[in-house]
mmCIF file of C-alpha atoms in Angstrom:
data_model
loop_
_atom_site.group_PDB
_atom_site.id
_atom_site.type_symbol
_atom_site.label_atom_id
_atom_site.label_comp_id
_atom_site.label_asym_id
_atom_site.label_seq_id
_atom_site.Cartn_x
_atom_site.Cartn_y
_atom_site.Cartn_z
ATOM 1 C CA MET A 1025 142.596 50.965 31.103
ATOM 2 C CA VAL A 1026 143.102 48.922 34.278
ATOM 3 C CA LYS A 1027 140.392 46.506 33.196
ATOM 4 C CA SER A 1028 141.885 45.987 29.722
ATOM 5 C CA TYR A 1029 145.333 45.263 31.195
ATOM 6 C CA VAL A 1030 144.184 42.720 33.775
ATOM 7 C CA ASN A 1031 141.962 41.012 31.207
ATOM 8 C CA ARG A 1032 145.086 40.288 29.109
ATOM 9 C CA LYS A 1033 147.030 38.854 32.041
ATOM 10 C CA GLU A 1034 146.299 35.629 33.916
ATOM 11 C CA PHE A 1035 147.101 35.769 37.634
ATOM 12 C CA ARG A 1036 147.491 32.606 39.712
ATOM 13 C CA PHE A 1037 145.802 33.683 42.937
ATOM 14 C CA LEU A 1038 145.153 30.300 44.493
ATOM 15 C CA GLU A 1039 148.772 29.146 44.238
ATOM 16 C CA ASN A 1040 149.702 31.936 46.679
ATOM 17 C CA ARG A 1041 146.814 31.496 49.093
ATOM 18 C CA ARG A 1042 149.113 30.648 52.020
ATOM 19 C CA THR A 1043 150.974 33.950 51.500
ATOM 20 C CA PHE A 1044 147.686 35.860 51.489
ATOM 21 C CA PHE A 1045 146.622 34.183 54.732
ATOM 22 C CA ILE A 1046 149.965 35.028 56.370
ATOM 23 C CA ILE A 1047 149.689 38.690 55.343
ATOM 24 C CA ALA A 1048 146.185 38.934 56.816
ATOM 25 C CA ILE A 1049 147.269 37.237 60.063
ATOM 26 C CA CYS A 1050 150.332 39.522 60.383
ATOM 27 C CA VAL A 1051 148.206 42.674 59.947
ATOM 28 C CA ILE A 1052 145.743 41.447 62.577
ATOM 29 C CA CYS A 1053 148.640 40.657 64.957
ATOM 30 C CA VAL A 1054 149.945 44.214 64.563
ATOM 31 C CA GLY A 1055 146.464 45.499 65.413
ATOM 32 C CA ILE A 1056 146.302 43.273 68.486
ATOM 33 C CA ILE A 1057 149.669 44.617 69.686
ATOM 34 C CA PHE A 1058 148.421 48.205 69.324
ATOM 35 C CA ASN A 1059 145.227 47.256 71.126
ATOM 36 C CA ILE A 1060 147.195 45.775 74.052
ATOM 37 C CA PHE A 1061 149.595 48.686 74.491
ATOM 38 C CA ARG A 1062 147.401 51.644 73.480
ATOM 39 C CA GLY A 1063 143.996 50.393 74.528
ATOM 40 C CA VAL A 1064 140.674 51.490 73.106
ATOM 41 C CA ASN A 1065 138.740 54.684 73.777
ATOM 42 C CA LEU A 1066 135.000 54.227 74.149
ATOM 43 C CA ASP A 1067 132.833 57.254 73.467
ATOM 44 C CA ILE A 1068 130.465 58.515 76.157
ATOM 45 C CA LYS A 1069 127.589 57.166 74.064
ATOM 46 C CA PHE A 1070 128.795 53.715 75.126
ATOM 47 C CA THR A 1071 130.449 54.311 78.507
ATOM 48 C CA GLY A 1072 128.120 57.005 79.806
ATOM 49 C CA GLY A 1073 129.137 60.560 80.627
ATOM 50 C CA ALA A 1074 128.648 64.027 79.211
ATOM 51 C CA MET A 1075 129.822 66.112 76.286
ATOM 52 C CA LEU A 1076 129.596 69.887 75.954
ATOM 53 C CA LYS A 1077 130.511 71.655 72.732
ATOM 54 C CA TYR A 1078 130.969 75.420 72.394
ATOM 55 C CA SER A 1079 131.680 77.726 69.505
ATOM 56 C CA TYR A 1080 133.750 80.773 70.336
ATOM 57 C CA ALA A 1081 134.703 83.995 68.573
ATOM 58 C CA LEU A 1082 136.060 87.455 69.369
ATOM 59 C CA ASP A 1083 133.541 89.763 70.990
ATOM 60 C CA ASP A 1084 132.528 93.137 69.568
ATOM 61 C CA THR A 1085 135.281 95.012 71.420
ATOM 62 C CA VAL A 1086 138.003 93.310 69.383
ATOM 63 C CA SER A 1087 138.357 93.575 65.622
ATOM 64 C CA ALA A 1088 139.817 90.746 63.587
ATOM 65 C CA SER A 1089 142.553 93.106 62.342
ATOM 66 C CA ASP A 1090 143.750 93.807 65.893
ATOM 67 C CA VAL A 1091 147.326 92.547 66.328
ATOM 68 C CA SER A 1092 146.288 90.927 69.630
ATOM 69 C CA ALA A 1093 143.216 89.180 68.168
ATOM 70 C CA SER A 1094 145.016 85.877 67.622
ATOM 71 C CA ASP A 1095 146.308 85.907 71.214
ATOM 72 C CA TYR A 1096 142.787 86.332 72.602
ATOM 73 C CA MET A 1097 141.709 83.216 70.675
ATOM 74 C CA LYS A 1098 144.420 80.977 72.149
ATOM 75 C CA LEU A 1099 142.740 78.801 74.756
ATOM 76 C CA ASP A 1100 144.721 76.865 77.340
ATOM 77 C CA LYS A 1101 143.419 73.293 77.671
ATOM 78 C CA THR A 1102 144.789 73.018 81.220
ATOM 79 C CA LYS A 1103 142.902 76.140 82.327
ATOM 80 C CA VAL A 1104 139.709 74.973 80.651
ATOM 81 C CA ALA A 1105 140.003 71.550 82.325
ATOM 82 C CA ALA A 1106 140.485 73.284 85.678
ATOM 83 C CA LEU A 1107 137.309 75.327 85.115
ATOM 84 C CA VAL A 1108 135.389 72.156 84.216
ATOM 85 C CA LYS A 1109 136.665 70.524 87.409
ATOM 86 C CA GLU A 1110 135.517 73.541 89.417
ATOM 87 C CA VAL A 1111 132.024 73.491 87.932
ATOM 88 C CA THR A 1112 131.383 69.746 87.664
ATOM 89 C CA GLU A 1113 133.951 68.209 90.053
ATOM 90 C CA LYS A 1114 134.895 65.838 87.219
ATOM 91 C CA ASP A 1115 137.991 65.290 85.116
ATOM 92 C CA SER A 1116 137.556 66.040 81.444
ATOM 93 C CA THR A 1117 139.141 65.784 78.016
ATOM 94 C CA ILE A 1118 139.381 69.050 76.077
ATOM 95 C CA THR A 1119 139.394 69.170 72.273
ATOM 96 C CA ILE A 1120 139.940 72.453 70.417
ATOM 97 C CA ALA A 1121 139.255 72.442 66.687
ATOM 98 C CA GLN A 1122 138.391 74.526 63.651
ATOM 99 C CA SER A 1123 135.793 73.659 61.043
ATOM 100 C CA ALA A 1124 134.127 75.244 58.057
ATOM 101 C CA SER A 1125 131.297 77.597 58.956
ATOM 102 C CA ALA A 1126 127.941 77.471 57.164
ATOM 103 C CA GLU A 1127 128.203 81.231 56.627
ATOM 104 C CA GLY A 1128 131.696 80.891 55.206
ATOM 105 C CA GLY A 1129 135.037 81.229 56.936
ATOM 106 C CA VAL A 1130 136.262 79.272 59.934
ATOM 107 C CA LYS A 1131 134.328 78.197 63.003
ATOM 108 C CA ASN A 1132 136.246 77.681 66.253
ATOM 109 C CA THR A 1133 134.941 75.013 68.617
ATOM 110 C CA ILE A 1134 135.919 73.585 71.978
ATOM 111 C CA THR A 1135 134.573 70.227 73.142
ATOM 112 C CA VAL A 1136 134.506 69.092 76.764
ATOM 113 C CA SER A 1137 134.100 65.322 77.281
ATOM 114 C CA MET A 1138 133.517 63.777 80.704
ATOM 115 C CA SER A 1139 133.154 60.058 81.286
ATOM 116 C CA GLY A 1140 131.444 58.734 84.375
ATOM 117 C CA LYS A 1141 128.415 57.020 85.786
ATOM 118 C CA ASN A 1142 126.538 60.192 86.661
ATOM 119 C CA THR A 1143 125.136 62.680 84.176
ATOM 120 C CA ILE A 1144 125.492 66.453 84.586
ATOM 121 C CA ALA A 1145 122.858 69.007 85.554
ATOM 122 C CA GLU A 1146 120.894 70.765 82.810
ATOM 123 C CA ASP A 1147 122.374 74.201 83.531
ATOM 124 C CA THR A 1148 125.999 72.999 83.634
ATOM 125 C CA GLY A 1149 126.607 74.051 80.033
ATOM 126 C CA GLU A 1150 125.526 77.628 80.658
ATOM 127 C CA VAL A 1151 127.421 77.874 83.961
ATOM 128 C CA LEU A 1152 130.609 76.659 82.295
ATOM 129 C CA ALA A 1153 130.116 79.138 79.438
ATOM 130 C CA GLU A 1154 130.005 81.973 82.003
ATOM 131 C CA LYS A 1155 133.192 80.695 83.652
ATOM 132 C CA LEU A 1156 134.936 80.539 80.283
ATOM 133 C CA THR A 1157 133.867 84.102 79.511
ATOM 134 C CA GLU A 1158 135.262 85.251 82.852
ATOM 135 C CA GLU A 1159 138.592 83.561 82.075
ATOM 136 C CA TYR A 1160 138.649 84.901 78.493
ATOM 137 C CA PRO A 1161 136.760 88.237 78.639
ATOM 138 C CA ARG A 1162 137.423 89.173 75.000
ATOM 139 C CA VAL A 1163 135.906 85.948 73.673
ATOM 140 C CA ASP A 1164 132.226 85.019 73.308
ATOM 141 C CA PHE A 1165 131.333 81.397 74.063
ATOM 142 C CA SER A 1166 128.114 79.821 72.800
ATOM 143 C CA LEU A 1167 126.862 76.360 73.763
ATOM 144 C CA ILE A 1168 125.973 74.529 70.535
ATOM 145 C CA GLU A 1169 125.658 70.930 71.743
ATOM 146 C CA SER A 1170 125.092 69.176 75.038
ATOM 147 C CA ASN A 1171 124.851 65.407 75.463
ATOM 148 C CA SER A 1172 124.473 63.479 78.680
ATOM 149 C CA VAL A 1173 124.286 59.688 78.655
ATOM 150 C CA ASP A 1174 123.706 57.409 81.614
ATOM 151 C CA ALA A 1175 126.246 54.550 81.847
ATOM 152 C CA THR A 1176 123.505 51.895 81.744
ATOM 153 C CA THR A 1177 121.926 53.454 78.654
ATOM 154 C CA GLY A 1178 125.342 53.642 76.989
ATOM 155 C CA SER A 1179 126.093 49.949 77.549
ATOM 156 C CA GLU A 1180 122.625 48.988 76.291
ATOM 157 C CA PHE A 1181 123.156 51.070 73.137
ATOM 158 C CA PHE A 1182 126.540 49.404 72.535
ATOM 159 C CA GLY A 1183 124.976 45.978 73.019
ATOM 160 C CA LYS A 1184 122.200 46.734 70.535
ATOM 161 C CA CYS A 1185 124.764 47.892 67.963
ATOM 162 C CA LEU A 1186 126.692 44.634 68.303
ATOM 163 C CA VAL A 1187 123.447 42.652 67.982
ATOM 164 C CA ALA A 1188 122.675 44.559 64.753
ATOM 165 C CA VAL A 1189 126.073 43.617 63.331
ATOM 166 C CA ALA A 1190 125.670 39.963 64.413
ATOM 167 C CA LEU A 1191 122.181 39.732 62.863
ATOM 168 C CA ALA A 1192 123.486 41.193 59.615
ATOM 169 C CA ALA A 1193 126.161 38.466 59.534
ATOM 170 C CA VAL A 1194 123.643 35.672 60.212
ATOM 171 C CA PHE A 1195 121.242 36.834 57.502
ATOM 172 C CA MET A 1196 124.114 37.079 55.032
ATOM 173 C CA ILE A 1197 125.184 33.484 55.734
ATOM 174 C CA ILE A 1198 121.592 32.323 55.104
ATOM 175 C CA TYR A 1199 121.329 34.392 51.907
ATOM 176 C CA VAL A 1200 124.646 33.166 50.453
ATOM 177 C CA ALA A 1201 123.909 29.555 51.473
ATOM 178 C CA LEU A 1202 120.554 29.607 49.655
ATOM 179 C CA ARG A 1203 121.746 31.470 46.576
ATOM 180 C CA PHE A 1204 124.883 29.428 45.945
ATOM 181 C CA LYS A 1205 123.732 25.876 46.644
ATOM 182 C CA LYS A 1206 125.407 24.613 43.457
ATOM 183 C CA ILE A 1207 128.891 25.495 44.741
ATOM 184 C CA GLY A 1208 128.364 24.520 48.371
ATOM 185 C CA GLY A 1209 126.219 27.303 49.778
ATOM 186 C CA MET A 1210 127.061 26.860 53.458
ATOM 187 C CA SER A 1211 130.817 26.813 52.838
ATOM 188 C CA ALA A 1212 130.487 29.924 50.661
ATOM 189 C CA GLY A 1213 128.432 31.693 53.337
ATOM 190 C CA VAL A 1214 130.729 30.841 56.243
ATOM 191 C CA THR A 1215 133.926 31.776 54.374
ATOM 192 C CA ALA A 1216 132.331 35.061 53.299
ATOM 193 C CA ILE A 1217 131.562 35.860 56.949
ATOM 194 C CA ILE A 1218 135.145 34.981 57.977
ATOM 195 C CA ALA A 1219 136.333 37.513 55.397
ATOM 196 C CA ILE A 1220 133.903 40.081 56.786
ATOM 197 C CA ILE A 1221 135.194 39.456 60.325
ATOM 198 C CA HIS A 1222 138.675 40.231 58.936
ATOM 199 C CA ASP A 1223 137.348 43.518 57.513
ATOM 200 C CA CYS A 1224 135.644 44.457 60.801
ATOM 201 C CA LEU A 1225 138.849 43.774 62.742
ATOM 202 C CA ILE A 1226 140.828 46.021 60.377
ATOM 203 C CA VAL A 1227 138.281 48.819 60.894
ATOM 204 C CA TYR A 1228 138.450 48.340 64.671
ATOM 205 C CA PHE A 1229 142.258 48.379 64.692
ATOM 206 C CA THR A 1230 142.214 51.561 62.584
ATOM 207 C CA PHE A 1231 140.213 53.259 65.339
ATOM 208 C CA VAL A 1232 142.718 51.961 67.924
ATOM 209 C CA ILE A 1233 145.870 52.932 65.988
ATOM 210 C CA PHE A 1234 144.661 56.473 65.218
ATOM 211 C CA GLY A 1235 143.275 56.940 68.726
ATOM 212 C CA PHE A 1236 139.698 57.518 67.534
ATOM 213 C CA SER A 1237 136.924 56.957 70.047
ATOM 214 C CA ILE A 1238 134.623 53.996 69.416
ATOM 215 C CA ASP A 1239 131.328 55.770 68.782
ATOM 216 C CA ASP A 1240 128.355 55.611 66.435
ATOM 217 C CA ASN A 1241 130.741 56.323 63.515
ATOM 218 C CA PHE A 1242 132.367 52.971 64.268
ATOM 219 C CA ILE A 1243 129.055 51.145 63.906
ATOM 220 C CA ALA A 1244 128.251 53.103 60.731
ATOM 221 C CA VAL A 1245 131.600 52.175 59.142
ATOM 222 C CA LEU A 1246 131.181 48.514 60.138
ATOM 223 C CA LEU A 1247 127.724 48.205 58.577
ATOM 224 C CA THR A 1248 128.857 50.049 55.425
ATOM 225 C CA ILE A 1249 131.938 47.850 54.979
ATOM 226 C CA ILE A 1250 129.954 44.664 55.682
ATOM 227 C CA GLY A 1251 127.513 45.525 52.888
ATOM 228 C CA TYR A 1252 130.256 46.592 50.493
ATOM 229 C CA SER A 1253 132.504 43.589 51.161
ATOM 230 C CA ILE A 1254 129.747 40.979 50.868
ATOM 231 C CA ASN A 1255 128.674 42.549 47.570
ATOM 232 C CA SER A 1256 132.173 42.108 46.108
ATOM 233 C CA THR A 1257 132.364 38.542 47.416
ATOM 234 C CA ILE A 1258 128.956 37.626 45.985
ATOM 235 C CA ILE A 1259 129.958 38.885 42.528
ATOM 236 C CA ILE A 1260 132.959 36.535 42.553
ATOM 237 C CA TYR A 1261 130.862 33.620 43.858
ATOM 238 C CA ASP A 1262 128.313 34.293 41.124
ATOM 239 C CA ARG A 1263 131.056 34.007 38.508
ATOM 240 C CA ILE A 1264 132.292 30.782 40.131
ATOM 241 C CA ARG A 1265 128.775 29.350 39.832
ATOM 242 C CA GLU A 1266 128.612 30.306 36.141
ATOM 243 C CA ASN A 1267 132.065 28.888 35.430
ATOM 244 C CA ARG A 1268 131.146 25.597 37.099
ATOM 245 C CA SER A 1269 128.544 25.090 34.357
ATOM 246 C CA ILE A 1270 131.000 26.153 31.641
ATOM 247 C CA MET A 1271 134.129 24.302 32.834
ATOM 248 C CA GLY A 1272 132.314 21.186 34.038
ATOM 249 C CA SER A 1273 132.909 18.935 37.003
ATOM 250 C CA LYS A 1274 136.463 18.011 35.923
ATOM 251 C CA ALA A 1275 137.758 21.498 36.744
ATOM 252 C CA THR A 1276 139.330 21.700 40.192
ATOM 253 C CA TYR A 1277 138.128 24.200 42.757
ATOM 254 C CA ALA A 1278 141.404 26.113 42.427
ATOM 255 C CA GLN A 1279 141.045 26.362 38.627
ATOM 256 C CA LEU A 1280 137.434 27.433 39.016
ATOM 257 C CA ALA A 1281 138.204 30.152 41.557
ATOM 258 C CA ASN A 1282 141.306 31.313 39.683
ATOM 259 C CA ARG A 1283 139.434 31.918 36.452
ATOM 260 C CA SER A 1284 136.553 33.641 38.254
ATOM 261 C CA LEU A 1285 138.924 35.951 40.123
ATOM 262 C CA ASN A 1286 140.714 36.895 36.916
ATOM 263 C CA GLU A 1287 137.444 37.579 35.135
ATOM 264 C CA THR A 1288 136.216 39.912 37.897
ATOM 265 C CA LEU A 1289 139.601 41.494 38.710
ATOM 266 C CA GLY A 1290 139.201 44.504 36.428
ATOM 267 C CA ARG A 1291 135.793 45.317 37.859
ATOM 268 C CA THR A 1292 137.070 44.902 41.429
ATOM 269 C CA ILE A 1293 140.086 47.193 40.914
ATOM 270 C CA ASN A 1294 138.130 49.919 39.117
ATOM 271 C CA THR A 1295 135.320 49.909 41.695
ATOM 272 C CA ASN A 1296 137.684 50.061 44.664
ATOM 273 C CA LEU A 1297 139.925 52.720 43.143
ATOM 274 C CA THR A 1298 136.899 54.910 42.401
ATOM 275 C CA LEU A 1299 135.623 54.556 45.958
ATOM 276 C CA LEU A 1300 139.091 55.125 47.461
ATOM 277 C CA VAL A 1301 139.593 58.341 45.487
ATOM 278 C CA ALA A 1302 136.208 59.629 46.658
ATOM 279 C CA VAL A 1303 136.865 58.767 50.307
ATOM 280 C CA LEU A 1304 140.442 60.133 50.134
ATOM 281 C CA THR A 1305 139.062 63.438 48.852
ATOM 282 C CA ILE A 1306 136.709 63.561 51.837
ATOM 283 C CA VAL A 1307 139.616 62.792 54.200
ATOM 284 C CA ILE A 1308 141.758 65.608 52.757
ATOM 285 C CA VAL A 1309 138.946 68.162 52.987
ATOM 286 C CA ALA A 1310 138.104 67.016 56.520
ATOM 287 C CA TYR A 1311 141.745 67.359 57.614
ATOM 288 C CA VAL A 1312 142.060 70.822 56.046
ATOM 289 C CA TYR A 1313 139.003 72.064 57.946
ATOM 290 C CA ASP A 1314 139.611 69.792 60.973
ATOM 291 C CA ILE A 1315 136.139 68.273 60.817
ATOM 292 C CA ARG A 1316 136.830 65.477 63.284
ATOM 293 C CA SER A 1317 133.451 63.765 62.968
ATOM 294 C CA ILE A 1318 134.130 63.238 59.241
ATOM 295 C CA ILE A 1319 137.747 62.199 59.803
ATOM 296 C CA THR A 1320 136.765 59.472 62.274
ATOM 297 C CA PHE A 1321 134.403 58.065 59.645
ATOM 298 C CA ALA A 1322 136.393 58.520 56.431
ATOM 299 C CA VAL A 1323 139.825 57.238 57.593
ATOM 300 C CA PRO A 1324 138.479 53.891 58.929
ATOM 301 C CA MET A 1325 136.285 53.730 55.829
ATOM 302 C CA MET A 1326 139.405 53.867 53.638
ATOM 303 C CA ALA A 1327 141.015 51.082 55.654
ATOM 304 C CA GLY A 1328 137.788 49.069 55.434
ATOM 305 C CA VAL A 1329 137.568 49.475 51.646
ATOM 306 C CA ILE A 1330 141.143 48.213 51.219
ATOM 307 C CA ALA A 1331 140.530 45.340 53.659
ATOM 308 C CA GLY A 1332 137.234 44.495 51.921
ATOM 309 C CA ALA A 1333 138.882 44.333 48.495
ATOM 310 C CA TYR A 1334 141.674 42.157 49.895
ATOM 311 C CA SER A 1335 139.344 39.755 51.693
ATOM 312 C CA SER A 1336 136.979 39.428 48.716
ATOM 313 C CA MET A 1337 139.814 38.569 46.345
ATOM 314 C CA PHE A 1338 142.311 36.696 48.498
ATOM 315 C CA ILE A 1339 140.616 35.355 51.637
ATOM 316 C CA SER A 1340 137.001 34.289 51.077
ATOM 317 C CA ASN A 1341 137.694 32.428 47.820
ATOM 318 C CA ALA A 1342 140.915 30.846 49.076
ATOM 319 C CA LEU A 1343 139.094 29.649 52.202
ATOM 320 C CA TRP A 1344 136.238 28.324 50.074
ATOM 321 C CA VAL A 1345 138.654 26.348 47.883
ATOM 322 C CA THR A 1346 140.473 25.005 50.959
ATOM 323 C CA TRP A 1347 137.165 24.011 52.581
ATOM 324 C CA ARG A 1348 135.867 22.222 49.463
ATOM 325 C CA GLU A 1349 139.171 20.418 48.873
ATOM 326 C CA TYR A 1350 139.291 19.260 52.497
ATOM 327 C CA ARG A 1351 135.648 18.113 52.330
ATOM 328 C CA ASP A 1352 136.219 16.137 49.103
ATOM 329 C CA GLU A 1353 139.354 14.575 50.562
ATOM 330 C CA LYS A 1354 137.455 13.436 53.662
ATOM 331 C CA LEU A 1355 134.611 12.039 51.533
ATOM 332 C CA ALA A 1356 137.112 10.135 49.381
ATOM 333 C CA GLN A 1357 138.766 8.676 52.490
ATOM 334 C CA LYS A 1358 135.394 7.649 53.886
ATOM 335 C CA LYS A 1359 134.440 5.935 50.600
ATOM 336 C CA ALA A 1360 137.778 4.138 50.490
ATOM 337 C CA GLN A 1361 137.359 2.934 54.065
ATOM 338 C CA SER A 1362 133.802 1.742 53.428
ATOM 339 C CA PHE A 1363 134.967 -0.063 50.261
ATOM 340 C CA ILE A 1364 137.764 -1.822 52.157
ATOM 341 C CA SER A 1365 135.394 -2.697 55.011
ATOM 342 C CA GLY A 1366 132.908 -4.122 52.477
ATOM 343 C CA LYS A 1367 135.589 -6.341 50.910
ATOM 344 C CA LYS A 1368 136.665 -7.630 54.305
ATOM 345 C CA SER A 1369 133.083 -8.463 55.311
ATOM 346 C CA LYS A 1370 132.564 -10.450 52.086
ATOM 347 C CA LYS A 1371 135.600 -12.557 52.872
#
């Protein structure tokens, strides 16, 4: 339905390229403002530190139907932080959440995060569990996850992740440059990477605005969006290459890109809407069950999908047209100057 409608209508994308650039710049500026005033939270995987995660439930002396059962399950973050300080002599961030249990029902969890240069002792998790049981005698605490990362290891891991993203970008420039030689491969490759940088910035700012920690989910979203965005861009470039043969050399770059964008618009909208509905469903389910690890992946993924669709349609192609027009203008000026210089020398 969407595809049939857009196929009947001709949109003039390239005439509004300046507007599209301004919108992208404004969104990035908003992200920069949030980044300045809110800052960014780096996960312990990158900064070093420790994370302890416990599941907790009522012990056998309390039945779920007891009127006081819900009161026993109310944990005070301030008290828990004080216990962590007593055991580890470190400040901590406490996160209390509920998630779906594999056996059915709801699973209550409490996560203790501590940043710092020094890791914690192996028995710290068990010692803290005993302290929590003493503070909340009607609740059973069970250590389900314990991570301890040295600060040096964390920074090395972060550096390797950034190198992986950079290498992916370089290989994509080479691939696009080789595949699309007929339409100026290098210009197509570089403008595609500029669009991808836009997408990566939007994903990053989504983490900042929502207060999500920059962790391995961030790298996973980046690599997913890079692959998805470049795929959409390549499809449009492929159509531009085909239309160059059909429309001939007299067609301007703007006409060429405009027709190609219109011809692929239905496919782009349908693909992105399908993906957005799927990711939105995941977000809703994750919020209902408070599955934070899924939320911190799915929400930035939604933002990345929208940014990727926008950059593929309105940024990469508009930049490519601008680049090619500027290049042709410079070549024409150079030819004119050489022609005038040749005439003068003959005189």
